[in-house]
Amino acid sequence: MDALIASYGDASSDDSDTDTPNPPPPQTSNSQASSTTLLPPPPLFLLEPPNSLGNMEYLQIGQAARVRTFPHVEGNYALHVYIPVYIPSTPKKDLALFLKKVASLVPSLHVVDVDVPLNSLCKDDQKLAQVALGREFHISLGRTVPIRVHQIDSVVAMLRQKLQFQRRYLIDFSKWEVFVNDDHTRTFLSMEVNTGGLAEITKQIQVVNEVYRLHNLPEFYKDPRPHISLAWALGDISDSLKRIVEEEMKRVNVRGSLQKCIFTSKFSGIECKIGQKTYKIGKVQDE
């Protein structure tokens, strides 16, 4: 398997937004070039180890169009500053039931990042919990923006200096919400932070804004609404999705299982991802 992958090259290195650009190929003579035959793209299943996410028959990764939020430019790297979040095991059952209902009414929803049709996972509770709820989520502290290679060290150093020590706190995800991206090409089903942890996250966003501003990068929204997104759909379907979410929340409330907080997560630190490299920002101190 390793030899096969090596013969085709690294399949993840074709996008300089998220990877280090490949060096230019060495010069070859005409005779050398004519004797070289390019390999065709390998079958996808050969590049996936057994039991991996990409080897599941219903994971149609890449079929839904991905849209860049900024144009690709050679030498640019995507910068994203965020709080990593994991959903505890206890609330996953109720969350899975909620997602199943919404997915049955909105079949165009896909799992965020993995790009799997959500309704295809609803046939298997274990897969739904694993793929849709068992991964790392992100509370964004700044816009995802392109930066040049010479800015990387400065951005990371300044973030670490200004966010050197952070107190641990609890983050309450207390509300289902629907968001639309700036150009209305995607709609997101999310869980919003509007109680516990909101003040701390808002302060962290302000610090990240300051670092962005000093590097001539676009700042975050004026009225930030911290959240994690679980699913997305192409286009602006916010009106219909909001109605479905509100109806389902009313139904859950009538059933008597609605809680003030959907789930609570402990703040575990801040990370900065530039291209494919992740940097830890600051240290977390317990009270």
PDB file of C-alpha atoms in Angstrom, residues 65 67 102 106 108-112 115 177-190 227 229-243 245:
ATOM      1  CA  ALA A  65     -19.362  21.110  -4.411  1.00  0.00           C
ATOM      2  CA  VAL A  67     -16.674  26.585  -2.455  1.00  0.00           C
ATOM      3  CA  VAL A 102     -34.111  17.473  10.594  1.00  0.00           C
ATOM      4  CA  VAL A 106     -33.945  18.499   4.667  1.00  0.00           C
ATOM      5  CA  SER A 108     -29.700  18.233   1.156  1.00  0.00           C
ATOM      6  CA  LEU A 109     -27.870  18.556   4.506  1.00  0.00           C
ATOM      7  CA  HIS A 110     -24.283  17.290   4.659  1.00  0.00           C
ATOM      8  CA  VAL A 111     -21.993  16.717   7.635  1.00  0.00           C
ATOM      9  CA  VAL A 112     -19.580  19.635   8.058  1.00  0.00           C
ATOM     10  CA  ASP A 115     -19.168  16.271   3.391  1.00  0.00           C
ATOM     11  CA  GLU A 177     -29.338  28.197  15.182  1.00  0.00           C
ATOM     12  CA  VAL A 178     -29.095  28.563  11.415  1.00  0.00           C
ATOM     13  CA  PHE A 179     -26.345  30.627   9.790  1.00  0.00           C
ATOM     14  CA  VAL A 180     -25.591  31.623   6.196  1.00  0.00           C
ATOM     15  CA  ASN A 181     -22.139  32.474   4.861  1.00  0.00           C
ATOM     16  CA  ASP A 182     -21.317  35.938   3.503  1.00  0.00           C
ATOM     17  CA  ASP A 183     -22.059  35.194  -0.144  1.00  0.00           C
ATOM     18  CA  HIS A 184     -25.192  33.111   0.619  1.00  0.00           C
ATOM     19  CA  THR A 185     -23.786  29.993  -1.026  1.00  0.00           C
ATOM     20  CA  ARG A 186     -24.097  27.814   2.086  1.00  0.00           C
ATOM     21  CA  THR A 187     -26.456  27.390   5.002  1.00  0.00           C
ATOM     22  CA  PHE A 188     -25.282  25.864   8.293  1.00  0.00           C
ATOM     23  CA  LEU A 189     -27.109  24.049  11.083  1.00  0.00           C
ATOM     24  CA  SER A 190     -25.293  25.072  14.259  1.00  0.00           C
ATOM     25  CA  HIS A 227     -21.060  28.536  17.609  1.00  0.00           C
ATOM     26  CA  SER A 229     -21.646  23.904  12.949  1.00  0.00           C
ATOM     27  CA  LEU A 230     -22.790  20.315  12.487  1.00  0.00           C
ATOM     28  CA  ALA A 231     -24.250  20.305   8.977  1.00  0.00           C
ATOM     29  CA  TRP A 232     -24.461  22.404   5.827  1.00  0.00           C
ATOM     30  CA  ALA A 233     -26.463  22.672   2.618  1.00  0.00           C
ATOM     31  CA  LEU A 234     -25.755  24.437  -0.646  1.00  0.00           C
ATOM     32  CA  GLY A 235     -27.481  27.780  -1.195  1.00  0.00           C
ATOM     33  CA  ASP A 236     -29.466  29.932   1.187  1.00  0.00           C
ATOM     34  CA  ILE A 237     -32.172  27.691   2.665  1.00  0.00           C
ATOM     35  CA  SER A 238     -32.128  29.505   5.999  1.00  0.00           C
ATOM     36  CA  ASP A 239     -35.848  30.333   6.063  1.00  0.00           C
ATOM     37  CA  SER A 240     -37.041  26.784   5.535  1.00  0.00           C
ATOM     38  CA  LEU A 241     -34.364  25.265   7.762  1.00  0.00           C
ATOM     39  CA  LYS A 242     -35.161  27.672  10.596  1.00  0.00           C
ATOM     40  CA  ARG A 243     -38.837  26.745  10.443  1.00  0.00           C
ATOM     41  CA  VAL A 245     -35.591  23.559  13.528  1.00  0.00           C
TER      42      VAL A 245
END
